[in-house]
mmCIF file of C-alpha atoms in Angstrom:
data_model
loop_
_atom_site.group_PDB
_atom_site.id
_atom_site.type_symbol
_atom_site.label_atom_id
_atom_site.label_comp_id
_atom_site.label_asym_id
_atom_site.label_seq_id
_atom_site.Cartn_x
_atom_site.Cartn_y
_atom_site.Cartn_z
ATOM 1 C CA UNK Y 1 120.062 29.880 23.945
ATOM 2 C CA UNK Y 2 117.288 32.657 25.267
ATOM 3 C CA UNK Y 3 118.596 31.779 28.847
ATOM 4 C CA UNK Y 4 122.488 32.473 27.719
ATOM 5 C CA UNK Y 5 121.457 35.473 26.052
ATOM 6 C CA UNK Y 6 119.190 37.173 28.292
ATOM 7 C CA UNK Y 7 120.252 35.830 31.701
ATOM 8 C CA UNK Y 8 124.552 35.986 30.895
ATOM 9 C CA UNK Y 9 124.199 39.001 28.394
ATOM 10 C CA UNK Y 10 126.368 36.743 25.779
ATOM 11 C CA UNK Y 11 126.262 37.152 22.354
ATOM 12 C CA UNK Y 12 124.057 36.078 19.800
ATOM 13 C CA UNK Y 13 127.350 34.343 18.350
ATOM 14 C CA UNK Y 14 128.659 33.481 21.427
ATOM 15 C CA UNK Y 15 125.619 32.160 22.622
ATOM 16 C CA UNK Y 16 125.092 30.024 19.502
ATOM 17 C CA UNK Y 17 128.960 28.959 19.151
ATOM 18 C CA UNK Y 18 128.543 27.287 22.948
ATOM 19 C CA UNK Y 19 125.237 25.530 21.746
ATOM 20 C CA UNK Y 20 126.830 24.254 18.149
ATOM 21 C CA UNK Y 21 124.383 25.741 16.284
ATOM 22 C CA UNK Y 22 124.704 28.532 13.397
ATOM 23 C CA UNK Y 23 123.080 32.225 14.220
ATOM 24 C CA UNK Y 24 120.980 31.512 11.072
ATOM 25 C CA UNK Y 25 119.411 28.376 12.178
ATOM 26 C CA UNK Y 26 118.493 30.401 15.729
ATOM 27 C CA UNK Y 27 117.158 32.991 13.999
ATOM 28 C CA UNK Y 28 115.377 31.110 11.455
ATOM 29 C CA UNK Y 29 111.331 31.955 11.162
ATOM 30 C CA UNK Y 30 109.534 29.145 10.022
ATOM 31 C CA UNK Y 31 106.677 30.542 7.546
ATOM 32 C CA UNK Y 32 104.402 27.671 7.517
ATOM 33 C CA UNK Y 33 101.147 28.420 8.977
ATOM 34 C CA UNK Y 34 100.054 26.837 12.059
ATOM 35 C CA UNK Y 35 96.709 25.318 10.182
ATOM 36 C CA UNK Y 36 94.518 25.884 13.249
ATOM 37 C CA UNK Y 37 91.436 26.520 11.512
ATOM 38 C CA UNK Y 38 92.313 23.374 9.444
ATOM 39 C CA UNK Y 39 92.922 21.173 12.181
ATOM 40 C CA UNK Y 40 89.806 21.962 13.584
ATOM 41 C CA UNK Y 41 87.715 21.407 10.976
ATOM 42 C CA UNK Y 42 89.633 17.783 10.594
ATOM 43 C CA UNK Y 43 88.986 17.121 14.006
ATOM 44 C CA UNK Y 44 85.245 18.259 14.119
ATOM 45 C CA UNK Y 45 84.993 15.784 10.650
ATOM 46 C CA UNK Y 46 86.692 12.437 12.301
ATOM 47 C CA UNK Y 47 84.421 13.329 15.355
ATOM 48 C CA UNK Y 48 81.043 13.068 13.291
ATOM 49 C CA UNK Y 49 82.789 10.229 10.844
ATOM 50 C CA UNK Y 50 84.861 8.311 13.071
ATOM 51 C CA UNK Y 51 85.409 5.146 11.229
ATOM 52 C CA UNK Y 52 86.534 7.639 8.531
ATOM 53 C CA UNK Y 53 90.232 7.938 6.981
ATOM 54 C CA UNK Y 54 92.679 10.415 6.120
ATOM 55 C CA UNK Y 55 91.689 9.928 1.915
ATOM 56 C CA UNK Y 56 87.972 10.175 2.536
ATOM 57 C CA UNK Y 57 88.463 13.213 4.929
ATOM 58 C CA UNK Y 58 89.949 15.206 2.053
ATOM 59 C CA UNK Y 59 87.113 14.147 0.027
ATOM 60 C CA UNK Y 60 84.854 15.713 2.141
ATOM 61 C CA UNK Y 61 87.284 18.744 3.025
ATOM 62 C CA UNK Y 62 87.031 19.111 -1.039
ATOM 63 C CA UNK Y 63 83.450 19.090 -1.306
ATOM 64 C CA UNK Y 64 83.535 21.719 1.095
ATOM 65 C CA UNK Y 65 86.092 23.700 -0.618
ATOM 66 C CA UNK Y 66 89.137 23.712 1.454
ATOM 67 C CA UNK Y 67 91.875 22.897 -1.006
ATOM 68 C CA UNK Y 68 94.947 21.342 0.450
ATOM 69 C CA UNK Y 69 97.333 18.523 -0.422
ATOM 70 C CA UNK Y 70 96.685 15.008 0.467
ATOM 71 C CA UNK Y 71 100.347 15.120 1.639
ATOM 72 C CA UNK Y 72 100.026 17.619 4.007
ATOM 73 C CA UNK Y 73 96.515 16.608 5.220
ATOM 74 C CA UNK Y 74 98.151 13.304 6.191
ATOM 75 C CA UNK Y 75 101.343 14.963 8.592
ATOM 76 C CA UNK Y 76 98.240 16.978 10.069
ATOM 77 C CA UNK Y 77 95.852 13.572 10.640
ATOM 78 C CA UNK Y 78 98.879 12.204 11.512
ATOM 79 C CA UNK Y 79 99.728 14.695 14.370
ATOM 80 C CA UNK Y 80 96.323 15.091 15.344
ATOM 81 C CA UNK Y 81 96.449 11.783 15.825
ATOM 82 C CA UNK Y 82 92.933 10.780 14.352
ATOM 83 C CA UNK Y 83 94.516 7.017 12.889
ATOM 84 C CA UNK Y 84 91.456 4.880 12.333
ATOM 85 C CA UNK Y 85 92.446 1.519 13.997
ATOM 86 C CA UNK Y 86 91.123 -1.236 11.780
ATOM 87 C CA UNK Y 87 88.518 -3.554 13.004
ATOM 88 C CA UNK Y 88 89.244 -7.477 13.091
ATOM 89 C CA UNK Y 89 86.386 -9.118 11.333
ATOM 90 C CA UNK Y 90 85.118 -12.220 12.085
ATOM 91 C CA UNK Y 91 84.413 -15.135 9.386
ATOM 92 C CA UNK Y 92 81.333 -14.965 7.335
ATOM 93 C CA UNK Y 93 79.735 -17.583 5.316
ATOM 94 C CA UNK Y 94 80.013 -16.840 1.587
ATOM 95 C CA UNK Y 95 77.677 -18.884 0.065
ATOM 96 C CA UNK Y 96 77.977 -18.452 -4.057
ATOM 97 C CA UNK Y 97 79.830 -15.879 -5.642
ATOM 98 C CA UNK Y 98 78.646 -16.714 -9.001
ATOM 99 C CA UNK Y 99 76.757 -14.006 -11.142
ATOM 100 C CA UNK Y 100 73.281 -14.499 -10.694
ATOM 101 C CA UNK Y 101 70.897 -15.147 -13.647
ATOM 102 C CA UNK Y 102 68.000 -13.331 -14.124
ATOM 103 C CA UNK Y 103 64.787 -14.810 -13.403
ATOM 104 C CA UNK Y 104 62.603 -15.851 -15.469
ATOM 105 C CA UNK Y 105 60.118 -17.497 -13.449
ATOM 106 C CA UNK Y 106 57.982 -17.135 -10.145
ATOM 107 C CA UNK Y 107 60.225 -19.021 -7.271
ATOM 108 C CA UNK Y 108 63.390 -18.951 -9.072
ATOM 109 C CA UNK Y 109 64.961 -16.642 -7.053
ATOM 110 C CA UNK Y 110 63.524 -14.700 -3.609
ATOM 111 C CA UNK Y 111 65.033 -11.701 -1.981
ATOM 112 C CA UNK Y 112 65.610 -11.088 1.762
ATOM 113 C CA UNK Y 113 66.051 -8.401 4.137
ATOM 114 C CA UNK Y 114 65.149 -6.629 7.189
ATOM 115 C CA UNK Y 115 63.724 -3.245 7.972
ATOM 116 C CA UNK Y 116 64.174 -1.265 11.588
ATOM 117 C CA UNK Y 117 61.264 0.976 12.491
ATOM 118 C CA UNK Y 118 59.823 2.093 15.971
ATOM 119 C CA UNK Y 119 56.818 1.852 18.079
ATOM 120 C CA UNK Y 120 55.426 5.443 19.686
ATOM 121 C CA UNK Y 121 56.797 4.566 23.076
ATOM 122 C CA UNK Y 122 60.069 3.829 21.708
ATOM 123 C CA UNK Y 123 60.254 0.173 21.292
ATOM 124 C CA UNK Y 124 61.738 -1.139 17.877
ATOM 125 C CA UNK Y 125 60.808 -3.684 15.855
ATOM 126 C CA UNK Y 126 61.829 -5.213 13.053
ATOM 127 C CA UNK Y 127 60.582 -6.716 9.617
ATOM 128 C CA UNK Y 128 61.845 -9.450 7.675
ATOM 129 C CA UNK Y 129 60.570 -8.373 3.860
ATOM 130 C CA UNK Y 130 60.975 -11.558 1.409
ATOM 131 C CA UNK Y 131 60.518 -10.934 -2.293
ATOM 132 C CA UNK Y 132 60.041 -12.674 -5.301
ATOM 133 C CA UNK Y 133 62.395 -11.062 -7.364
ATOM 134 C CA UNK Y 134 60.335 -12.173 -10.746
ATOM 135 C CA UNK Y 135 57.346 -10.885 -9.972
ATOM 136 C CA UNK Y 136 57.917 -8.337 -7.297
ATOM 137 C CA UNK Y 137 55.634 -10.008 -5.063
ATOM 138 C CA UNK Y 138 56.441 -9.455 -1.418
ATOM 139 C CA UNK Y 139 55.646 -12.414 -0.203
ATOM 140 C CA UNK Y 140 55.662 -11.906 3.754
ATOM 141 C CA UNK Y 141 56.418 -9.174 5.844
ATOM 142 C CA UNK Y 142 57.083 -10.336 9.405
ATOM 143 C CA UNK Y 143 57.085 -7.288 12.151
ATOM 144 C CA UNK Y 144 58.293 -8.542 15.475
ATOM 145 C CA UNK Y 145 61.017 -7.107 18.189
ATOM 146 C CA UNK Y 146 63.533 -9.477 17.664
ATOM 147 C CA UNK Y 147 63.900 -12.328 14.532
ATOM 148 C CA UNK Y 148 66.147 -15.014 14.644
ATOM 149 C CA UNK Y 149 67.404 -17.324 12.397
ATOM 150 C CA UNK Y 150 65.366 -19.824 13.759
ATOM 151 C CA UNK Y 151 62.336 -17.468 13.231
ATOM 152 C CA UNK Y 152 63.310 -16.572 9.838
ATOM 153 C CA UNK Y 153 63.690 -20.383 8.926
ATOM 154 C CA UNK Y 154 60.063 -20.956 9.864
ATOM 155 C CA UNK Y 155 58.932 -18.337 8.054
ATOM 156 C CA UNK Y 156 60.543 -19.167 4.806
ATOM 157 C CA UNK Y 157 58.925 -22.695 5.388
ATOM 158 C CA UNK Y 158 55.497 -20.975 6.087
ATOM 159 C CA UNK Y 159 55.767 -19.358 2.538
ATOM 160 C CA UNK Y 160 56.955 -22.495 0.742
ATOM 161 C CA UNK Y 161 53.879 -25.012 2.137
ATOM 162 C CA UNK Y 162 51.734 -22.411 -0.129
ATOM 163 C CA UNK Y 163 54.150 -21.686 -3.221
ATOM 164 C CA UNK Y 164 56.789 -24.184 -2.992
ATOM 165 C CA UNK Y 165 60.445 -23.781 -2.378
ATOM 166 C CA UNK Y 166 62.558 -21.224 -4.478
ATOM 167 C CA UNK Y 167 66.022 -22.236 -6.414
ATOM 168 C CA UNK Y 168 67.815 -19.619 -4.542
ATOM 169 C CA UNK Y 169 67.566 -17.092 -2.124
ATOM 170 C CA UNK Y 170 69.802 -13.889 -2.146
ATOM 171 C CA UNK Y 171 70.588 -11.668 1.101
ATOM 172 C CA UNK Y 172 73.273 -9.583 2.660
ATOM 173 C CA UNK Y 173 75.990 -11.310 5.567
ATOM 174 C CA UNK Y 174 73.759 -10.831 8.465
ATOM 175 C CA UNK Y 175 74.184 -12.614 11.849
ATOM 176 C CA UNK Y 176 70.446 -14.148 11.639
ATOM 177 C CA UNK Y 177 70.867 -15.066 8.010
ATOM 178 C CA UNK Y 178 74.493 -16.507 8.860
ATOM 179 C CA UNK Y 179 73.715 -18.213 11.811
ATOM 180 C CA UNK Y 180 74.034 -22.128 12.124
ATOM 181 C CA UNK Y 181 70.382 -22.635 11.427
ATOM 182 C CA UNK Y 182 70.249 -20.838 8.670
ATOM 183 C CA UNK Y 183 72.532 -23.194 7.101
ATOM 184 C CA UNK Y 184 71.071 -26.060 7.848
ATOM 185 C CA UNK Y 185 67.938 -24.739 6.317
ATOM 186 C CA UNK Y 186 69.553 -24.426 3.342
ATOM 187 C CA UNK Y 187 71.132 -27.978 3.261
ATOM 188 C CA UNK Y 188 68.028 -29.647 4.310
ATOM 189 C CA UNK Y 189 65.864 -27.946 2.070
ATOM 190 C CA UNK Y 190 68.366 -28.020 -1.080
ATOM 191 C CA UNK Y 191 67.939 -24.353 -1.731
ATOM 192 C CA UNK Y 192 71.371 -22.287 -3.387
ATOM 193 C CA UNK Y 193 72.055 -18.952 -1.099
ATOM 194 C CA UNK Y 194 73.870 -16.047 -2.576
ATOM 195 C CA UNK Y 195 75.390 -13.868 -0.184
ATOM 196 C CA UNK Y 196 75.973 -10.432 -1.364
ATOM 197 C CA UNK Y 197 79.255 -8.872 -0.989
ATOM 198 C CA UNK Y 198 80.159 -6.574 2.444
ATOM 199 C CA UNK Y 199 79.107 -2.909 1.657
ATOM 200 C CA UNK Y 200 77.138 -3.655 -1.908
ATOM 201 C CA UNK Y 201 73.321 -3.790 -0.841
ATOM 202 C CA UNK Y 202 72.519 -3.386 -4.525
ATOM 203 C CA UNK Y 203 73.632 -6.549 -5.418
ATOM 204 C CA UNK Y 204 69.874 -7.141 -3.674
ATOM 205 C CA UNK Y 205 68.531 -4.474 -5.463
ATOM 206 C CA UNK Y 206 65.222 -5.737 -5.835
ATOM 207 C CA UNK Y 207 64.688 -5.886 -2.563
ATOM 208 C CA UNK Y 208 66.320 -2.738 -1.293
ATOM 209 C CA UNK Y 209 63.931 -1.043 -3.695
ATOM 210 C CA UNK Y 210 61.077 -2.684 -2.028
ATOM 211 C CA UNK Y 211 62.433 -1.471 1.660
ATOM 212 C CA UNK Y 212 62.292 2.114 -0.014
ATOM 213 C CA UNK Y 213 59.000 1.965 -0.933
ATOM 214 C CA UNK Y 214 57.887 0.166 2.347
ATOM 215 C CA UNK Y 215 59.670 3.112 4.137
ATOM 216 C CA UNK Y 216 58.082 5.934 2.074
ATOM 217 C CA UNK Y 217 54.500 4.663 1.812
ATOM 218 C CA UNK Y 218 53.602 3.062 4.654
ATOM 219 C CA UNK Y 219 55.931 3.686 7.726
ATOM 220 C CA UNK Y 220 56.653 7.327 7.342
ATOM 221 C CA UNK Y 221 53.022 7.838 7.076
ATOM 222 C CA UNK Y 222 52.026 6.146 10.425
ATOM 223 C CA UNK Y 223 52.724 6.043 13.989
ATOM 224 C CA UNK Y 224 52.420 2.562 15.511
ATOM 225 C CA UNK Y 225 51.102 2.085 18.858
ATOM 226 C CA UNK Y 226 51.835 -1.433 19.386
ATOM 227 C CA UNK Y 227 53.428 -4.787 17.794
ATOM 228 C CA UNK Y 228 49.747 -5.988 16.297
ATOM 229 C CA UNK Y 229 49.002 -2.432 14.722
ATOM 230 C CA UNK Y 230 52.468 -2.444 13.307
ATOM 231 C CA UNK Y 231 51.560 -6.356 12.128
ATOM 232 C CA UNK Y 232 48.010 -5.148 10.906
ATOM 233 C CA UNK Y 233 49.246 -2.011 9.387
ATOM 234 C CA UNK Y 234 52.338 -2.975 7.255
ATOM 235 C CA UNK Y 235 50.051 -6.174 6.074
ATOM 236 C CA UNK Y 236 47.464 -4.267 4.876
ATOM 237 C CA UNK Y 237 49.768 -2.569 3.152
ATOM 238 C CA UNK Y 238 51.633 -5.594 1.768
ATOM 239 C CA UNK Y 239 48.575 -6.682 0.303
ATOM 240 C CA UNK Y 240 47.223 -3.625 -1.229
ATOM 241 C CA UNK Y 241 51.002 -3.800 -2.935
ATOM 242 C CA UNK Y 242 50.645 -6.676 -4.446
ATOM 243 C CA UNK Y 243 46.963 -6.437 -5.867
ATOM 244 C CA UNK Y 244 46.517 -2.776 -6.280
ATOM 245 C CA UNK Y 245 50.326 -0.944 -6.697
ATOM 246 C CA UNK Y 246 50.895 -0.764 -10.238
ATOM 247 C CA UNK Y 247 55.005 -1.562 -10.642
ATOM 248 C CA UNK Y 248 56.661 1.036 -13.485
ATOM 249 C CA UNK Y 249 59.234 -1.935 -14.146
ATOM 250 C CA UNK Y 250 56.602 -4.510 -14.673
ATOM 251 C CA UNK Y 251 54.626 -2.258 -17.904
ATOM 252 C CA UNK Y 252 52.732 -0.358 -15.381
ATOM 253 C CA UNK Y 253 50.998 -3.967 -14.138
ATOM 254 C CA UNK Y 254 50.272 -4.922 -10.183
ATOM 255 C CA UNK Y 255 52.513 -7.673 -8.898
ATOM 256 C CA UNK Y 256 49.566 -9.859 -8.506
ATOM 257 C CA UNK Y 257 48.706 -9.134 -12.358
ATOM 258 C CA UNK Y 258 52.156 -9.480 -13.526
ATOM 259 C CA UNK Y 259 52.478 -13.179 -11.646
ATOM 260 C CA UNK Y 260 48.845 -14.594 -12.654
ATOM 261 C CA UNK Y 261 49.862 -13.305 -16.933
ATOM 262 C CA UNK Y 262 52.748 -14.606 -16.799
ATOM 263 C CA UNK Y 263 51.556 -18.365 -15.385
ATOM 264 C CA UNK Y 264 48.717 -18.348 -17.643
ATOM 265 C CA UNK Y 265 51.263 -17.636 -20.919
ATOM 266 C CA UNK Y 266 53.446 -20.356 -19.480
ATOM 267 C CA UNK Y 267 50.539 -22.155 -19.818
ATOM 268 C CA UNK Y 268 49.367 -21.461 -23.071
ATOM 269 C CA UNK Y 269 52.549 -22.416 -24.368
ATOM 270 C CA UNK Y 270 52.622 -25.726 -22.856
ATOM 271 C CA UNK Y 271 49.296 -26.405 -24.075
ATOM 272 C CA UNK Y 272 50.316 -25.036 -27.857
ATOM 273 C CA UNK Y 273 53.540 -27.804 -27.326
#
């Protein structure tokens, strides 16, 4: 069209006539904006949330204050193309999905989960933090660079030659508390496993609370200059938890105190029956 009309000096209706097209289409102006500052701001978004999509993009775009319709945010992610491809996930053992009662005694029901933290060289480690979810208790917290579900079945042994074995143990999907020996453990020992579901960690909120306070109290506050400070540090602190922390959701008691009241009024009862 430009070339017929600048180069051969036709018409504007000539021009158009040869090309099938009416003069108003050629000389239509399109007034939608180009969205540039838009875009960018999309693209600068799915670059810092990648595993993001379009409808939690224009969440954050709103909490920002850029109003625009979902509609037209998804022709821009669209054309920009910033499609999340969806991950294939591989099969998980699912253990019980059956609500959970709550406990009533020590070892009915212990909470796991791990913690990351690193040494002052820049070596991580990692702790395995088991709860008693009655009591509060933390019952073992095992610092080492790499735990297994090998490892983590020995330690749940360790605790149970000096407490006995729980009824059921609660955690999240993780490889190590997955893993093929992890399942044995729980076969051969006869103890129920709840996994959590995908993406809920406060389905294990006692624990998760514990990790918080863990986090706060004791490994924000130091810097660790090896694997046996980290050990001697974090159970130091584990212990002055349980016999010295008082616990707002146990009346203000220690764990410690909470655990040795409530197994001497089981045992006043029994001796009153």
């Amino acid at each position: 069209m430009n070339w017929a009309i600048e180069e051969k000096s036709y018409s504007q209706r000539r021009a158009c006539a040869l090309a099938g097209i009416a003069p108003r289409v050629y000389r239509y102006q399109s007034s939608r904006s180009d969205d540039a500052g838009l875009r960018q701001r999309l693209r600068e978004l799915s670059s810092e949330r990648r595993r993001f999509g379009y409808r939690r993009l224009h969440l954050l775009l709103k909490r920002e204050g850029v109003e625009v319709n979902w509609k037209r945010l998804y022709r821009i992610y669209k054309e920009e193309r910033l499609t999340v491809r969806k991950r294939g996930g591989r099969k998980r053992a699912l253990g019980t999905r059956a609500p959970m009662a709550i406990p009533q005694d020590a070892n009915q029901r212990w909470s796991l989960d791990f913690v990351s933290d690193a040494l002052v060289d820049g070596r991580r480690f990692r702790i395995l933090c088991v709860i008693d979810d009655f009591s509060r208790e933390c019952l073992a917290t095992i610092v080492d660079n790499s735990l297994s579900g090998e490892r983590v079945a020995r330690e749940l042994d360790a605790i149970a030659e000096r407490r006995g074995y729980p009824c059921m143990v609660v955690s999240d999907n993780g490889t190590e508390l997955t893993s093929n020996a992890m399942l044995a453990w729980q076969q051969d020992r006869g103890v129920e496993w709840h996994y959590i579901a995908p993406g809920k960690p406060m389905q294990n909120g006692f624990v998760e609370s514990f990790n918080g306070r863990l986090r706060d109290e004791c490994l924000n506050e130091h810097l660790f200059r090896s694997y046996r400070h980290a050990r001697e540090i974090i159970e130091e602190w584990r212990i002055d938890y349980n016999l010295h922390r008082p616990h707002t959701s146990l009346d203000g008691l220690t764990p410690n105190e909470f655990a040795t009241r409530s197994k001497t009024g089981h045992n006043v009862n029994r001796a009153s029956l």
